Amino acid sequence: MNGYEHDHTTAEQLQAEVELYTPFTAAVRDLVDATIRTLAGPDEIRAAQAEIEAVTARLRAEQLPGSYGVRLRDDGTARSWGNAVVGLRNPVAPPLRIESDSERVWADFHLGAAYEGPPTFVHGGVTSLLLDQLLGHAASAAGRPGMTASLTLSYRRPTPLGDLRAEAWVDRSEGYKTWAKGVLIGPDGVTVEAEGLFILPRWAREQVAPEDIPASFE
């Protein structure tokens, strides 16, 4: 499938890239927040625009021909650095740092002005984006990777901007299908509940032996 490629960088090279791009992406993310909330005057805005356009032109001088994709490393890990939720090189991403144990995955994170829908609250589409990622990650962490086939959300209350937590877990599975559930939690409790169906795509099934796919997952 296009977009997946092998990454043969060493651990040292990878760490060097992490140290280079993490603060760089954070600086661009901070610029987005500043753009939304600035009260600078017209002359300052025009001057800043010219500077940003100049920096953009410098970065455009050498770049990838398309999206970042997923880099599959020799140690079995993968780099999804362009991902809109967890991408280390994507300033659109909050980003989420997802942790896990034997039962579920979770992430604690902060959403600022760039993610606003109704005043002072997170846009409903953003909460869907986040939970889609968490549920998919839960399926993968349980050894049940797949792509989203359906996602159902129940909005219990508005999600406030600020510090939040998301949790997800696998509910059940059948063959190439896995159902996962999750919640988004604000300071006053659960704001959104989600359930998703994830299916191992046909192109990936050729790499998985039938005996490695259990009939059910408890």
mmCIF file of C-alpha atoms in Angstrom:
data_model
loop_
_atom_site.group_PDB
_atom_site.id
_atom_site.type_symbol
_atom_site.label_atom_id
_atom_site.label_comp_id
_atom_site.label_asym_id
_atom_site.label_seq_id
_atom_site.Cartn_x
_atom_site.Cartn_y
_atom_site.Cartn_z
ATOM 1 C CA MET A 1 0.000 0.000 0.000
ATOM 2 C CA ASN A 2 1.370 3.437 -0.902
ATOM 3 C CA GLY A 3 2.508 5.604 1.979
ATOM 4 C CA TYR A 4 4.249 2.812 3.903
ATOM 5 C CA GLU A 5 7.999 2.484 3.570
ATOM 6 C CA HIS A 6 10.886 0.894 5.436
ATOM 7 C CA ASP A 7 13.006 3.142 7.622
ATOM 8 C CA HIS A 8 16.566 1.984 8.208
ATOM 9 C CA THR A 9 17.773 4.883 10.358
ATOM 10 C CA THR A 10 19.831 3.954 13.403
ATOM 11 C CA ALA A 11 18.668 4.654 16.950
ATOM 12 C CA GLU A 12 21.164 7.527 17.114
ATOM 13 C CA GLN A 13 19.888 9.055 13.879
ATOM 14 C CA LEU A 14 16.298 8.720 15.054
ATOM 15 C CA GLN A 15 17.056 10.423 18.371
ATOM 16 C CA ALA A 16 18.793 13.250 16.538
ATOM 17 C CA GLU A 17 15.690 13.795 14.399
ATOM 18 C CA VAL A 18 13.446 13.727 17.479
ATOM 19 C CA GLU A 19 15.601 16.377 19.153
ATOM 20 C CA LEU A 20 15.599 18.489 15.973
ATOM 21 C CA TYR A 21 11.940 18.370 14.983
ATOM 22 C CA THR A 22 10.192 18.301 18.379
ATOM 23 C CA PRO A 23 11.020 21.922 19.300
ATOM 24 C CA PHE A 24 10.694 23.039 15.688
ATOM 25 C CA THR A 25 7.138 21.702 15.401
ATOM 26 C CA ALA A 26 6.283 23.116 18.834
ATOM 27 C CA ALA A 27 7.413 26.551 17.652
ATOM 28 C CA VAL A 28 5.099 26.377 14.618
ATOM 29 C CA ARG A 29 2.244 25.151 16.851
ATOM 30 C CA ASP A 30 2.861 28.126 19.140
ATOM 31 C CA LEU A 31 2.749 30.401 16.088
ATOM 32 C CA VAL A 32 -0.726 29.045 15.242
ATOM 33 C CA ASP A 33 -1.943 29.867 18.746
ATOM 34 C CA ALA A 34 -0.359 33.314 18.581
ATOM 35 C CA THR A 35 -1.978 33.945 15.184
ATOM 36 C CA ILE A 36 -5.424 33.272 16.614
ATOM 37 C CA ARG A 37 -5.006 35.365 19.756
ATOM 38 C CA THR A 38 -2.765 38.243 18.698
ATOM 39 C CA LEU A 39 -3.880 41.861 19.163
ATOM 40 C CA ALA A 40 -0.939 43.270 17.217
ATOM 41 C CA GLY A 41 -1.604 46.222 14.924
ATOM 42 C CA PRO A 42 -1.903 46.106 11.102
ATOM 43 C CA ASP A 43 1.723 47.077 10.433
ATOM 44 C CA GLU A 44 2.997 44.342 12.759
ATOM 45 C CA ILE A 45 0.692 41.763 11.135
ATOM 46 C CA ARG A 46 1.918 42.662 7.641
ATOM 47 C CA ALA A 47 5.560 42.522 8.763
ATOM 48 C CA ALA A 48 5.027 39.146 10.434
ATOM 49 C CA GLN A 49 3.309 37.836 7.296
ATOM 50 C CA ALA A 50 6.311 38.775 5.167
ATOM 51 C CA GLU A 51 8.670 37.038 7.585
ATOM 52 C CA ILE A 52 6.515 33.895 7.692
ATOM 53 C CA GLU A 53 6.284 33.792 3.897
ATOM 54 C CA ALA A 54 10.090 34.073 3.679
ATOM 55 C CA VAL A 55 10.597 31.200 6.134
ATOM 56 C CA THR A 56 8.037 29.104 4.251
ATOM 57 C CA ALA A 57 9.902 29.684 0.989
ATOM 58 C CA ARG A 58 13.140 28.507 2.617
ATOM 59 C CA LEU A 59 11.487 25.327 3.870
ATOM 60 C CA ARG A 60 9.881 24.703 0.460
ATOM 61 C CA ALA A 61 13.307 24.646 -1.200
ATOM 62 C CA GLU A 62 13.677 20.961 -0.347
ATOM 63 C CA GLN A 63 10.755 18.793 0.722
ATOM 64 C CA LEU A 64 8.961 15.477 0.330
ATOM 65 C CA PRO A 65 6.986 14.994 -2.908
ATOM 66 C CA GLY A 66 3.830 14.089 -0.966
ATOM 67 C CA SER A 67 2.672 13.348 2.567
ATOM 68 C CA TYR A 68 4.942 11.971 5.280
ATOM 69 C CA GLY A 69 3.303 8.536 5.348
ATOM 70 C CA VAL A 70 4.371 5.842 7.798
ATOM 71 C CA ARG A 71 7.988 4.755 8.203
ATOM 72 C CA LEU A 72 8.308 1.132 9.339
ATOM 73 C CA ARG A 73 11.465 0.617 11.378
ATOM 74 C CA ASP A 74 13.564 -2.536 11.606
ATOM 75 C CA ASP A 75 12.763 -2.900 15.325
ATOM 76 C CA GLY A 76 9.026 -3.230 14.605
ATOM 77 C CA THR A 77 8.093 0.333 15.561
ATOM 78 C CA ALA A 78 6.686 2.881 13.142
ATOM 79 C CA ARG A 79 7.006 6.612 12.610
ATOM 80 C CA SER A 80 3.715 8.353 11.860
ATOM 81 C CA TRP A 81 5.208 11.815 12.199
ATOM 82 C CA GLY A 82 2.747 13.429 9.804
ATOM 83 C CA ASN A 83 -0.328 12.107 11.654
ATOM 84 C CA ALA A 84 -2.930 14.771 12.503
ATOM 85 C CA VAL A 85 -3.254 13.534 16.107
ATOM 86 C CA VAL A 86 0.108 12.097 17.162
ATOM 87 C CA GLY A 87 2.481 13.416 14.473
ATOM 88 C CA LEU A 88 5.763 14.680 15.917
ATOM 89 C CA ARG A 89 6.281 16.839 12.806
ATOM 90 C CA ASN A 90 2.670 17.976 12.467
ATOM 91 C CA PRO A 91 1.859 21.289 14.224
ATOM 92 C CA VAL A 92 -1.847 20.583 13.673
ATOM 93 C CA ALA A 93 -1.543 17.648 16.089
ATOM 94 C CA PRO A 94 -1.988 18.482 19.822
ATOM 95 C CA PRO A 95 0.034 16.088 19.886
ATOM 96 C CA LEU A 96 -1.153 13.091 21.918
ATOM 97 C CA ARG A 97 1.432 10.960 23.698
ATOM 98 C CA ILE A 98 -0.404 7.662 24.031
ATOM 99 C CA GLU A 99 0.453 5.261 26.854
ATOM 100 C CA SER A 100 -0.827 1.749 27.442
ATOM 101 C CA ASP A 101 -1.019 -1.218 29.766
ATOM 102 C CA SER A 102 -2.452 -4.705 29.302
ATOM 103 C CA GLU A 103 -6.057 -3.458 29.317
ATOM 104 C CA ARG A 104 -6.288 -0.006 27.744
ATOM 105 C CA VAL A 105 -4.553 3.000 26.229
ATOM 106 C CA TRP A 106 -4.768 6.604 27.379
ATOM 107 C CA ALA A 107 -3.415 10.086 26.794
ATOM 108 C CA ASP A 108 -3.362 13.271 28.839
ATOM 109 C CA PHE A 109 -3.110 16.417 26.727
ATOM 110 C CA HIS A 110 -4.007 20.096 26.377
ATOM 111 C CA LEU A 111 -6.180 21.673 23.676
ATOM 112 C CA GLY A 112 -5.887 25.408 23.180
ATOM 113 C CA ALA A 113 -7.447 28.037 20.937
ATOM 114 C CA ALA A 114 -6.656 26.203 17.687
ATOM 115 C CA TYR A 115 -9.218 23.501 18.521
ATOM 116 C CA GLU A 116 -12.188 25.686 19.424
ATOM 117 C CA GLY A 117 -15.716 25.100 18.127
ATOM 118 C CA PRO A 118 -18.351 26.799 20.312
ATOM 119 C CA PRO A 119 -16.738 29.550 22.409
ATOM 120 C CA THR A 120 -14.413 28.058 25.079
ATOM 121 C CA PHE A 121 -15.251 24.485 23.976
ATOM 122 C CA VAL A 122 -13.520 21.933 21.716
ATOM 123 C CA HIS A 123 -14.971 21.475 18.238
ATOM 124 C CA GLY A 124 -17.001 18.260 18.034
ATOM 125 C CA GLY A 125 -15.093 17.148 14.948
ATOM 126 C CA VAL A 126 -11.831 17.452 16.848
ATOM 127 C CA THR A 127 -13.105 15.177 19.620
ATOM 128 C CA SER A 128 -14.068 12.650 16.946
ATOM 129 C CA LEU A 129 -10.583 12.878 15.442
ATOM 130 C CA LEU A 130 -8.938 12.269 18.805
ATOM 131 C CA LEU A 131 -11.134 9.331 19.765
ATOM 132 C CA ASP A 132 -10.745 7.713 16.345
ATOM 133 C CA GLN A 133 -6.994 7.727 16.914
ATOM 134 C CA LEU A 134 -7.245 6.400 20.485
ATOM 135 C CA LEU A 135 -9.623 3.570 19.544
ATOM 136 C CA GLY A 136 -7.436 2.578 16.620
ATOM 137 C CA HIS A 137 -4.398 2.632 18.855
ATOM 138 C CA ALA A 138 -6.174 0.420 21.390
ATOM 139 C CA ALA A 139 -6.903 -2.127 18.671
ATOM 140 C CA SER A 140 -3.285 -2.094 17.515
ATOM 141 C CA ALA A 141 -1.933 -2.339 21.067
ATOM 142 C CA ALA A 142 -4.053 -5.457 21.572
ATOM 143 C CA GLY A 143 -2.558 -7.034 18.466
ATOM 144 C CA ARG A 144 -5.708 -6.276 16.451
ATOM 145 C CA PRO A 145 -4.648 -3.527 14.006
ATOM 146 C CA GLY A 146 -7.145 -2.242 11.464
ATOM 147 C CA MET A 147 -8.583 0.770 9.711
ATOM 148 C CA THR A 148 -11.731 2.549 10.836
ATOM 149 C CA ALA A 149 -14.878 1.078 9.268
ATOM 150 C CA SER A 150 -17.341 2.939 11.484
ATOM 151 C CA LEU A 151 -17.199 5.337 14.413
ATOM 152 C CA THR A 152 -20.157 6.252 16.624
ATOM 153 C CA LEU A 153 -19.972 9.055 19.164
ATOM 154 C CA SER A 154 -22.302 10.139 21.952
ATOM 155 C CA TYR A 155 -21.738 13.704 23.106
ATOM 156 C CA ARG A 156 -22.622 13.790 26.796
ATOM 157 C CA ARG A 157 -21.630 17.393 27.489
ATOM 158 C CA PRO A 158 -19.469 20.098 25.875
ATOM 159 C CA THR A 159 -15.740 19.444 26.067
ATOM 160 C CA PRO A 160 -13.932 22.476 27.491
ATOM 161 C CA LEU A 161 -10.658 23.706 26.080
ATOM 162 C CA GLY A 162 -7.731 22.975 28.374
ATOM 163 C CA ASP A 163 -6.401 19.845 30.044
ATOM 164 C CA LEU A 164 -8.151 16.636 28.960
ATOM 165 C CA ARG A 165 -7.770 12.868 29.057
ATOM 166 C CA ALA A 166 -8.795 10.184 26.574
ATOM 167 C CA GLU A 167 -9.008 6.449 27.228
ATOM 168 C CA ALA A 168 -9.786 3.493 24.945
ATOM 169 C CA TRP A 169 -9.910 -0.294 25.074
ATOM 170 C CA VAL A 170 -10.834 -3.291 22.941
ATOM 171 C CA ASP A 171 -14.378 -4.507 23.561
ATOM 172 C CA ARG A 172 -14.455 -7.620 21.356
ATOM 173 C CA SER A 173 -13.182 -9.026 18.070
ATOM 174 C CA GLU A 174 -14.137 -11.509 15.398
ATOM 175 C CA GLY A 175 -11.777 -12.587 12.656
ATOM 176 C CA TYR A 176 -10.412 -9.481 10.956
ATOM 177 C CA LYS A 177 -12.888 -7.217 12.796
ATOM 178 C CA THR A 178 -12.276 -5.487 16.124
ATOM 179 C CA TRP A 179 -14.638 -3.317 18.145
ATOM 180 C CA ALA A 180 -13.112 -0.739 20.486
ATOM 181 C CA LYS A 181 -14.624 1.752 22.908
ATOM 182 C CA GLY A 182 -13.346 4.943 24.455
ATOM 183 C CA VAL A 183 -14.122 8.137 26.310
ATOM 184 C CA LEU A 184 -12.964 11.732 26.400
ATOM 185 C CA ILE A 185 -12.781 13.138 29.906
ATOM 186 C CA GLY A 186 -12.843 16.774 31.043
ATOM 187 C CA PRO A 187 -12.502 18.260 34.539
ATOM 188 C CA ASP A 188 -16.166 17.454 35.266
ATOM 189 C CA GLY A 189 -16.176 13.906 33.922
ATOM 190 C CA VAL A 190 -16.852 12.127 30.621
ATOM 191 C CA THR A 191 -17.787 14.457 27.775
ATOM 192 C CA VAL A 192 -17.815 12.070 24.798
ATOM 193 C CA GLU A 193 -18.237 8.296 24.477
ATOM 194 C CA ALA A 194 -17.176 6.438 21.331
ATOM 195 C CA GLU A 195 -17.375 2.996 19.759
ATOM 196 C CA GLY A 196 -15.583 2.031 16.588
ATOM 197 C CA LEU A 197 -15.219 -0.925 14.265
ATOM 198 C CA PHE A 198 -11.739 -1.566 12.877
ATOM 199 C CA ILE A 199 -11.025 -3.979 10.044
ATOM 200 C CA LEU A 200 -7.657 -5.314 8.925
ATOM 201 C CA PRO A 201 -7.507 -4.194 5.274
ATOM 202 C CA ARG A 202 -7.328 -6.778 2.514
ATOM 203 C CA TRP A 203 -3.813 -5.769 1.456
ATOM 204 C CA ALA A 204 -2.537 -6.469 4.997
ATOM 205 C CA ARG A 205 -4.269 -9.815 5.425
ATOM 206 C CA GLU A 206 -1.765 -11.470 3.116
ATOM 207 C CA GLN A 207 0.890 -10.780 5.769
ATOM 208 C CA VAL A 208 -1.109 -12.381 8.613
ATOM 209 C CA ALA A 209 -1.515 -16.134 8.923
ATOM 210 C CA PRO A 210 -5.167 -17.214 9.475
ATOM 211 C CA GLU A 211 -4.185 -19.108 12.620
ATOM 212 C CA ASP A 212 -2.873 -15.847 14.107
ATOM 213 C CA ILE A 213 -6.360 -14.287 14.006
ATOM 214 C CA PRO A 214 -8.372 -15.576 17.003
ATOM 215 C CA ALA A 215 -12.120 -16.039 16.711
ATOM 216 C CA SER A 216 -12.693 -13.683 19.638
ATOM 217 C CA PHE A 217 -10.814 -11.395 21.982
ATOM 218 C CA GLU A 218 -11.711 -11.099 25.655
#
